[in-house]
mmCIF file of C-alpha atoms and ligand atoms in Angstrom:
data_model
loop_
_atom_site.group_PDB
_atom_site.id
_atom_site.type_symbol
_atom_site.label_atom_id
_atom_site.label_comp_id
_atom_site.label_asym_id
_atom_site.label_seq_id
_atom_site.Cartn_x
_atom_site.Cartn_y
_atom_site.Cartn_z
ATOM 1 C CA UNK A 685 1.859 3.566 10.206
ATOM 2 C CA UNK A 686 0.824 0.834 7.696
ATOM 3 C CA UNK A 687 2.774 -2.602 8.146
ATOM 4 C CA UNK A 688 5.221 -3.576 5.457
ATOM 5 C CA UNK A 689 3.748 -6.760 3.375
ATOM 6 C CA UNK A 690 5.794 -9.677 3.709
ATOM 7 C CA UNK A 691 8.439 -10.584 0.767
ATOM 8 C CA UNK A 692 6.143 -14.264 0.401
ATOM 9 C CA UNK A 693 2.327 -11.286 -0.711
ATOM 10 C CA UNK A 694 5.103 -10.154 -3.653
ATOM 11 C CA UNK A 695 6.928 -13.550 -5.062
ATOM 12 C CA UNK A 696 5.286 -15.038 -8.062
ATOM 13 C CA UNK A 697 2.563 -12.096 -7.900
ATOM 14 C CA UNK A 698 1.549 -9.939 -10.777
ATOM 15 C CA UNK A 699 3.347 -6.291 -11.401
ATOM 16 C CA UNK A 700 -0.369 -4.320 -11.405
ATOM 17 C CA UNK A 701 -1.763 -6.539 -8.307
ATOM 18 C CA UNK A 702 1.602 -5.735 -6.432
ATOM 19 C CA UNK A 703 1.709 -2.407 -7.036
ATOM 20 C CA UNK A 704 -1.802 -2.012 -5.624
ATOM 21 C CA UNK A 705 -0.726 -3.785 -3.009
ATOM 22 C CA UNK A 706 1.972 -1.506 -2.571
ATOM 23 C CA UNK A 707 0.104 1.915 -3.193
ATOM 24 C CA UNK A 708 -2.790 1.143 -0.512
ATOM 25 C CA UNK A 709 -0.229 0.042 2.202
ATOM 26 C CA UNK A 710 1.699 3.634 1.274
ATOM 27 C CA UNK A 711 -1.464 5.656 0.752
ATOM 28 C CA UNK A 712 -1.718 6.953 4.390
ATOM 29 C CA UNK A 713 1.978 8.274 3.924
ATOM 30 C CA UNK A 714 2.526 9.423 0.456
ATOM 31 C CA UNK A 715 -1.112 10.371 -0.611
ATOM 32 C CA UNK A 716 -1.560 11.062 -4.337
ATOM 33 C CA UNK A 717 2.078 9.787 -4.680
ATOM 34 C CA UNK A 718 1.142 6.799 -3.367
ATOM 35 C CA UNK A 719 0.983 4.677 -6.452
ATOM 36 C CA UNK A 720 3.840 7.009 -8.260
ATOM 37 C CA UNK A 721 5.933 5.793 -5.109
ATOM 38 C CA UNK A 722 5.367 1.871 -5.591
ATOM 39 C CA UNK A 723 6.217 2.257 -9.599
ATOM 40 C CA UNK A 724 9.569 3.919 -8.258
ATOM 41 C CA UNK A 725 10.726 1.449 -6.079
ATOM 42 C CA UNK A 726 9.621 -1.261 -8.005
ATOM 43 C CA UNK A 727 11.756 0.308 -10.841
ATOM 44 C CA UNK A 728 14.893 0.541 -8.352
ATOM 45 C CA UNK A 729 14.764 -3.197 -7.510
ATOM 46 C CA UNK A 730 13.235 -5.165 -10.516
ATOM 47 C CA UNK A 731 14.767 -2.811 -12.999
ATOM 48 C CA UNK A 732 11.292 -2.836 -15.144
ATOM 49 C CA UNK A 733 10.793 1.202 -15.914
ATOM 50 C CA UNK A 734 7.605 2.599 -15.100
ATOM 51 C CA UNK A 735 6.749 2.172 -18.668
ATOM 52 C CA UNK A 736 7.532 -1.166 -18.806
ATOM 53 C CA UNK A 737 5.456 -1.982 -15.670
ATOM 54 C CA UNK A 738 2.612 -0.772 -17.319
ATOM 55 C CA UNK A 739 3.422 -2.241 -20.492
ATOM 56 C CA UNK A 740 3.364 -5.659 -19.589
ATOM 57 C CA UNK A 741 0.838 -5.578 -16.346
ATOM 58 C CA UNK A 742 1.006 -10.018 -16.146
ATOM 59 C CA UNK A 743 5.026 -10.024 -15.776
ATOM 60 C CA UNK A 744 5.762 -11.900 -12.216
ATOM 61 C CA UNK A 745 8.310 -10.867 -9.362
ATOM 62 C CA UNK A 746 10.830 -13.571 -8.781
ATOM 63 C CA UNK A 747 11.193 -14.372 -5.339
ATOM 64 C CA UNK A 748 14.743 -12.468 -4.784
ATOM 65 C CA UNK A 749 13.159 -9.493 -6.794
ATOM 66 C CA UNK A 750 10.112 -9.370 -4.501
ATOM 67 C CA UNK A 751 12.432 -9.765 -1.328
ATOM 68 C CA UNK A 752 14.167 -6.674 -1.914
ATOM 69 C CA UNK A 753 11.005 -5.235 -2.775
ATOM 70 C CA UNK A 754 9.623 -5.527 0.208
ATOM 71 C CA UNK A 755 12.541 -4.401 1.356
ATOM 72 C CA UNK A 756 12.409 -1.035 0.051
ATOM 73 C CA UNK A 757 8.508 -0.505 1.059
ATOM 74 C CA UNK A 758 9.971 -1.090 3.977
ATOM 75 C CA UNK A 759 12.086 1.477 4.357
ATOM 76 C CA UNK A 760 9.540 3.985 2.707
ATOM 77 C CA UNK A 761 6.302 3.115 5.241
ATOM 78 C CA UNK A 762 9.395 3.947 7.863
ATOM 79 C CA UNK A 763 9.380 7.163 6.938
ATOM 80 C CA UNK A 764 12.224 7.542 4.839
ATOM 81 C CA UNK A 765 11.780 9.918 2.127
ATOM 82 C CA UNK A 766 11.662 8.005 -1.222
ATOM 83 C CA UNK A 767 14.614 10.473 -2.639
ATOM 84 C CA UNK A 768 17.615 9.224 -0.043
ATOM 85 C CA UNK A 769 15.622 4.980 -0.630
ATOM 86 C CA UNK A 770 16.696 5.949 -4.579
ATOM 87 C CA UNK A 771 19.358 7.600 -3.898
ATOM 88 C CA UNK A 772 18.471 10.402 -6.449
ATOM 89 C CA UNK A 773 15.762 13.850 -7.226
ATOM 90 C CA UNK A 774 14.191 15.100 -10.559
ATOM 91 C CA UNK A 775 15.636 18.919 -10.217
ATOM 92 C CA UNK A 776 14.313 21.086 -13.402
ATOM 93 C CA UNK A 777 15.874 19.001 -16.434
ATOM 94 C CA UNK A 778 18.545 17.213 -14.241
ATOM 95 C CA UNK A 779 18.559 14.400 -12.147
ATOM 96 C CA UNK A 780 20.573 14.793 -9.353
ATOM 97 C CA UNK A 781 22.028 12.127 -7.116
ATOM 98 C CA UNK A 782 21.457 13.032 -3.454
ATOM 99 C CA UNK A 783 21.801 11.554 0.232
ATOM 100 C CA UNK A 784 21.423 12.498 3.663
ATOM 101 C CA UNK A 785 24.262 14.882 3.365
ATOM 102 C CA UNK A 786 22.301 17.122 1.530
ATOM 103 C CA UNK A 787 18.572 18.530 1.752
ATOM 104 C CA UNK A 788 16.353 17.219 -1.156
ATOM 105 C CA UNK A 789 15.880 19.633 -3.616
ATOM 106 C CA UNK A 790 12.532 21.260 -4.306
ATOM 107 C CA UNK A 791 10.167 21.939 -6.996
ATOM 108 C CA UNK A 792 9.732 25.461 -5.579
ATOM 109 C CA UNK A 793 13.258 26.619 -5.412
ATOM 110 C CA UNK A 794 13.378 26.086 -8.753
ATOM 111 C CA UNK A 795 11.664 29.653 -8.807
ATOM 112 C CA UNK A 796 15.378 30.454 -8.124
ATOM 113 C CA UNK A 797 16.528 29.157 -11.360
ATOM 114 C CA UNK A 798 14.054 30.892 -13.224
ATOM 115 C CA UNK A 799 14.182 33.966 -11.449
ATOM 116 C CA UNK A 800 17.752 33.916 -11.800
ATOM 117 C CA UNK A 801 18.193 33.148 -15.720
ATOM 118 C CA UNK A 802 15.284 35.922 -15.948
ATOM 119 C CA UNK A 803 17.407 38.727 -14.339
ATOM 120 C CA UNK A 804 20.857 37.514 -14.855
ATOM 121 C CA UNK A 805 23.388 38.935 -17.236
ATOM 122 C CA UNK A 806 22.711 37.633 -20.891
ATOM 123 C CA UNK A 807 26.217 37.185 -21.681
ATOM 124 C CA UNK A 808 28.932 36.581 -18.863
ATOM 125 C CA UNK A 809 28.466 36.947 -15.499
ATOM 126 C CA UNK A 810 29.853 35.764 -12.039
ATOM 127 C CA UNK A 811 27.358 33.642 -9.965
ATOM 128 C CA UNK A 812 27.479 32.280 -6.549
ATOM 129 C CA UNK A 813 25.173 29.810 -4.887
ATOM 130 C CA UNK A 814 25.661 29.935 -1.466
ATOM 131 C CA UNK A 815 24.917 26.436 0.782
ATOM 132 C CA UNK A 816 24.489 24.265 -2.896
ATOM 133 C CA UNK A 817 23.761 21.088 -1.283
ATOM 134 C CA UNK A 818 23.667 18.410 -4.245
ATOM 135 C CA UNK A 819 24.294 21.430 -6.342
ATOM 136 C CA UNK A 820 20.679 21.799 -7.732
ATOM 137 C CA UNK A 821 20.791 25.792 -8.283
ATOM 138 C CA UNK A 822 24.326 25.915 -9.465
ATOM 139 C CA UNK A 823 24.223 23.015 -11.966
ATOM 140 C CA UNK A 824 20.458 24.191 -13.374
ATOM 141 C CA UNK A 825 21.943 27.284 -13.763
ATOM 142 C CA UNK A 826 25.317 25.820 -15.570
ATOM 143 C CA UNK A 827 23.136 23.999 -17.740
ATOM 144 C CA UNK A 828 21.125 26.521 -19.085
ATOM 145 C CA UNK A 829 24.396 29.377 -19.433
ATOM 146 C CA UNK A 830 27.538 27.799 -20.157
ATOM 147 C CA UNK A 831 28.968 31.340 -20.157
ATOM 148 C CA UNK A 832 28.252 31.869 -16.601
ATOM 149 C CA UNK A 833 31.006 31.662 -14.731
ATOM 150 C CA UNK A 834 29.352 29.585 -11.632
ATOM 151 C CA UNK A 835 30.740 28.827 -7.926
ATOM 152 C CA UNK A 836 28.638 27.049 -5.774
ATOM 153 C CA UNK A 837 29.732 26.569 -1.520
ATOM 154 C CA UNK A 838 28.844 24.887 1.085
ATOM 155 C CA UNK A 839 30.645 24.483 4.827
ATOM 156 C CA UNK A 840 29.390 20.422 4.797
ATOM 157 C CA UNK A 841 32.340 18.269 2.883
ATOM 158 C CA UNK A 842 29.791 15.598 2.470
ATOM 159 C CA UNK A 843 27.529 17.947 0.618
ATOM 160 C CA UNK A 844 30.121 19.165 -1.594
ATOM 161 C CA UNK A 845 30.798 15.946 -2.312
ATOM 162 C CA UNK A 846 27.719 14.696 -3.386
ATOM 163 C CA UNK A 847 27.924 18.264 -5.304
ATOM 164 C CA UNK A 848 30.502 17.594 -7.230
ATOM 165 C CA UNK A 849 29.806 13.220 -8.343
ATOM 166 C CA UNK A 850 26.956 15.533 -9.584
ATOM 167 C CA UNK A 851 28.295 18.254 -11.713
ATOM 168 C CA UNK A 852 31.106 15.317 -12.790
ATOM 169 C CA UNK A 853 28.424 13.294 -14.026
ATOM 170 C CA UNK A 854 26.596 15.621 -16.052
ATOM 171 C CA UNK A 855 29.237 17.393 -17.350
ATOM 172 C CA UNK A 856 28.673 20.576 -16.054
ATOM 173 C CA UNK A 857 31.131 23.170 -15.315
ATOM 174 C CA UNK A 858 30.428 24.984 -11.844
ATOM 175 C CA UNK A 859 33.686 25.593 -8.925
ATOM 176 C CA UNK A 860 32.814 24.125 -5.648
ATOM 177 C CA UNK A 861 34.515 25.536 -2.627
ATOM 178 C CA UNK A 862 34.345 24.863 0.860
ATOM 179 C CA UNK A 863 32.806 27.698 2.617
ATOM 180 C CA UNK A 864 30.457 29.656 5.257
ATOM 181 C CA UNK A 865 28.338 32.233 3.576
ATOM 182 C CA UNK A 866 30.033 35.536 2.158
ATOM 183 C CA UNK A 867 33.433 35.801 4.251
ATOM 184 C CA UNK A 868 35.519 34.868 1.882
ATOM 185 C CA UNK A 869 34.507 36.231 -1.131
ATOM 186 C CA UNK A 870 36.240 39.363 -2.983
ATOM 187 C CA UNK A 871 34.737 42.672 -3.026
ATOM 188 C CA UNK A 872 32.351 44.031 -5.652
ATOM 189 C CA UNK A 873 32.957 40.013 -7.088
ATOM 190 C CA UNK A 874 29.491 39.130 -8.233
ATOM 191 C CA UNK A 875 26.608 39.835 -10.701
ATOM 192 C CA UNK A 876 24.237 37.179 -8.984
ATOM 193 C CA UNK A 877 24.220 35.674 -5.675
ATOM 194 C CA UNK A 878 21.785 33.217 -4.985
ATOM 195 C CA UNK A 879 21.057 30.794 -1.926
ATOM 196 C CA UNK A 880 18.279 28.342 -0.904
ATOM 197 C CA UNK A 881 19.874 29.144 2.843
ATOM 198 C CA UNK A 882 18.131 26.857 6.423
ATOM 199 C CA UNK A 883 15.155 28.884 7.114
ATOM 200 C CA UNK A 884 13.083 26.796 9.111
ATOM 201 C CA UNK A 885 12.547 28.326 12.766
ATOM 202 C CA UNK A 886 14.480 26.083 15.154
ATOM 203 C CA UNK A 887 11.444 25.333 17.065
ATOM 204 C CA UNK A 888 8.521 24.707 14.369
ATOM 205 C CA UNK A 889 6.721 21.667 14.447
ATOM 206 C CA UNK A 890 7.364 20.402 11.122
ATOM 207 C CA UNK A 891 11.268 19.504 11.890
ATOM 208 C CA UNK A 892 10.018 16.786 12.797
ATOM 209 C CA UNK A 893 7.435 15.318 10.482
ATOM 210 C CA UNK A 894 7.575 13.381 7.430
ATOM 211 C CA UNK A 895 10.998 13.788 4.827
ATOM 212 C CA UNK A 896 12.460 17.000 7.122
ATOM 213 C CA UNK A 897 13.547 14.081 9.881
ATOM 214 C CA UNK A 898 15.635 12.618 7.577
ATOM 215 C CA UNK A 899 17.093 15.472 6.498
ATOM 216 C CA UNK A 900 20.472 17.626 7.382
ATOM 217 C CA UNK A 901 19.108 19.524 10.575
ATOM 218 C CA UNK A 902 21.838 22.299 9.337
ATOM 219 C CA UNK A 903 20.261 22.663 5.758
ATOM 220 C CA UNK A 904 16.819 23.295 7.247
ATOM 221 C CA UNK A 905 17.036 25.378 10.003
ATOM 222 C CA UNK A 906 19.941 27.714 11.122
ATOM 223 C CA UNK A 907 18.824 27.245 14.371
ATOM 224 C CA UNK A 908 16.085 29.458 17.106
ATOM 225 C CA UNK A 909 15.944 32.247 14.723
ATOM 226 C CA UNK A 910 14.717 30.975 11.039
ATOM 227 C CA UNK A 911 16.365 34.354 9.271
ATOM 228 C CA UNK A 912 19.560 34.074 11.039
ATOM 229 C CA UNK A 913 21.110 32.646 7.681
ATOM 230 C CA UNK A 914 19.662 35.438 5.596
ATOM 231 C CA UNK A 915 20.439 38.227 7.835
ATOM 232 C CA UNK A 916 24.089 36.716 7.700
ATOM 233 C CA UNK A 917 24.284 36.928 3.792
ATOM 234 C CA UNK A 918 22.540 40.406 3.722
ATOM 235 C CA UNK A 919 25.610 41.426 6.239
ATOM 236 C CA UNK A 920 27.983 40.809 3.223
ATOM 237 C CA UNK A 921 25.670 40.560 0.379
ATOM 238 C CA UNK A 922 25.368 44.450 -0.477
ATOM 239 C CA UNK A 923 30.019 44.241 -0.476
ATOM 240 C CA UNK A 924 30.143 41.432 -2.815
ATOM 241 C CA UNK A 925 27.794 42.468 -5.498
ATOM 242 C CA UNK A 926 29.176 44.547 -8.529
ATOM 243 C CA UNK A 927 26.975 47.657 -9.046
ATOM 244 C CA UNK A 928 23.581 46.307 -9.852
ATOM 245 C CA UNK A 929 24.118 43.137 -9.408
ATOM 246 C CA UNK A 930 21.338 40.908 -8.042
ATOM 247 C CA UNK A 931 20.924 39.003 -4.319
ATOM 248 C CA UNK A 932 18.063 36.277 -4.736
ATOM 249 C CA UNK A 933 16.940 34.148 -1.572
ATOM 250 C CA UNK A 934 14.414 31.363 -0.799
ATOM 251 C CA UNK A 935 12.729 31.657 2.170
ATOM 252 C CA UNK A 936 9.705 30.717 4.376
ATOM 253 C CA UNK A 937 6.083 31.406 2.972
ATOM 254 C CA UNK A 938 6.140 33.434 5.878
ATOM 255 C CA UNK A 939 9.025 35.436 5.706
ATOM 256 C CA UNK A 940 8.597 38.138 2.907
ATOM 257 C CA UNK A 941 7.914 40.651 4.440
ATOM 258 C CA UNK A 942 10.568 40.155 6.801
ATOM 259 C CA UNK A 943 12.865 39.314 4.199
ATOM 260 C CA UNK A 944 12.036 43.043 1.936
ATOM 261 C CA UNK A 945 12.824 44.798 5.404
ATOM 262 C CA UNK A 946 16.490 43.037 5.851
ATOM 263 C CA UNK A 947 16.871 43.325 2.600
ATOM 264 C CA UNK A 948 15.766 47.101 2.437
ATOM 265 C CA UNK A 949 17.827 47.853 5.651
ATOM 266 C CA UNK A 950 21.740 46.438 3.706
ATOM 267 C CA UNK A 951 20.173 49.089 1.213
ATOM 268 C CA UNK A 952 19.152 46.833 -1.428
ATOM 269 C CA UNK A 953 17.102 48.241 -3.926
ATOM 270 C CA UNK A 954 13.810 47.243 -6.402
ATOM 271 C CA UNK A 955 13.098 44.497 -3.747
ATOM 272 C CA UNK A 956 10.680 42.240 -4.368
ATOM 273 C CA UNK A 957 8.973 39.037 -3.205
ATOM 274 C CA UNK A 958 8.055 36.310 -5.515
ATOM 275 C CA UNK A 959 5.372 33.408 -5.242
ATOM 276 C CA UNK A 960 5.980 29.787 -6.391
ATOM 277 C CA UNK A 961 3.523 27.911 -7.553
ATOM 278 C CA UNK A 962 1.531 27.653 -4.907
ATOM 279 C CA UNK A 963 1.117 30.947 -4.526
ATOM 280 C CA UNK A 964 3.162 31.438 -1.502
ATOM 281 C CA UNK A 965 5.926 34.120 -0.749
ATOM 282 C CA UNK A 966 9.101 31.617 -1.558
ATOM 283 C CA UNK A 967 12.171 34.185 -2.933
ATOM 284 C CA UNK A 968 12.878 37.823 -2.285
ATOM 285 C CA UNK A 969 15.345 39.536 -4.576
ATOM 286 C CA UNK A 970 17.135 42.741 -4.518
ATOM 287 C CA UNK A 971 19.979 44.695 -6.056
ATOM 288 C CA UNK A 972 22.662 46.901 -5.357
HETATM 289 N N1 LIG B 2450 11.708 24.359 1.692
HETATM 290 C C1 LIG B 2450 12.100 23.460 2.755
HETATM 291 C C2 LIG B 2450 10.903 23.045 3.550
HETATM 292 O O1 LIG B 2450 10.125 23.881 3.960
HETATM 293 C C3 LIG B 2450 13.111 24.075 3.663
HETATM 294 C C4 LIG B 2450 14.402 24.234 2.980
HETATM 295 C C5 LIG B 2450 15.245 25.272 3.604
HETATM 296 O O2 LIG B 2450 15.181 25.560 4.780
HETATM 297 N N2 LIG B 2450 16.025 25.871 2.786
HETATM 298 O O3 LIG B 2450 10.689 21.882 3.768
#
């Protein structure tokens, strides 16, 4: 892992030759990102935006500037993932504050969003994101239908928490309740039900690489068995749902097939598997 320079290679020192500086020592960690990265934690501690930086490429760190500069590589070429160091993630047109509580949220799951504002009721509807997190699905999908009646859950206070500074901040209208899955929730309730649940097998390798350490073990993985969590909504899914109302899931690029039997078995029907970008099985959807 590449050494952190000292605060003294940043005080006095141009913006473009520290941000070299800072790209090459994070270039084994964050690859492509790597120079992205440096322009985003320069941002967070000189308060120069990235446009600004490469406005005025001569502009000099002071020396308490460059000390917490350092600081924050730091942190980064330590492995922590440069969303908890800023404290907040891009999440389709929202920025969303985030911390350890909750799992970072993805570019892919926002397949979910589309997905869901593709299928979903054009007018009203009830919608339930099950495990929110920061909120990410929920508040996307509150600020794209304000006629959506939205509740979003999740069993971890802290993450509702974070959930709701969130929603408060933007403005958004979505309920946030404490809770484990389905249980709770009132027969033939919904019109979409939607979760980004753990689905990382409890024994996979990549638990413990690169942003996953630093994330909430229980929004990764639900443990030995990475479809425990879906086979637990698919127990109450099919109950919930109003007649043809729509279950959507993330899950593991590994998993669809999988996921269209379990889902096939709580006799869901016109199931389907969707690829994200990547091309990779990431959300299965059915209906009742
Ligand atoms: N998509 C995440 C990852 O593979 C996992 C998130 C989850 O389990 N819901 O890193």
């Amino acid at each position: 892992m590449a050494r952190a320079p000292s605060p003294a290679t940043f005080a006095e020192q141009r913006t473009d030759e520290i941000l070299t500086r800072a790209a090459a020592a994070l270039g084994a960690l964050a690859g492509a990102a790597a120079r992205l990265e440096a322009e985003l934690l320069l941002e967070q501690c000189s308060g120069w935006s990235r446009t600004s930086q490469r406005a005025w490429p001569e502009r000099r760190l002071d020396a308490t500037t460059a000390t917490a500069f350092a600081a924050l590589l730091g942190r980064r070429l330590d492995g922590e993932p440069i969303a908890y160091i800023r404290g907040t993630q891009a999440f389709w047109t929202l920025e969303l504050g985030v911390t350890p509580d909750t799992l970072i949220p993805r570019p892919e799951t926002e397949l979910l969003v589309e997905t869901a504002l593709a299928r979903g009721p054009a007018g009203t509807a009830t919608v339930l994101d099950l495990g929110t997190g920061s909120g990410a699905i929920a508040l996307a999908l509150a600020s794209e239908r304000p006629r959506w009646r939205i509740t979003a859950t999740d069993r971890s206070g802290a993450a509702l928490a974070v959930a709701r500074a969130n929603r408060d901040r933007l403005g958004l209208e979505v309920d946030l309740v404490t809770g484990d899955w389905l249980g709770a929730v009132a027969t033939g309730s919904c019109d979409l039900i939607l979760s980004n649940p753990p689905y990382i097998d409890g024994d996979d390798p990549h638990l413990d690489l690169g942003d996953l350490r630093f994330e909430p073990p229980g929004a990764l993985t639900p443990g030995a068995d990475g479809l425990a969590a879906i086979r637990t909504i698919l127990a109450e899914a099919p109950r919930c749902l109003r007649p043809g109302g729509w279950l959507m899931v993330e899950h593991g690029c590994d998993q669809g097939v999988a996921a269209r039997a379990l889902f096939g078995a709580a006799g869901l029907v016109e199931v389907a598997t969707l690829d994200d970008l990547a091309g990779l099985d990431r959300i299965t959807l059915g209906r009742r």
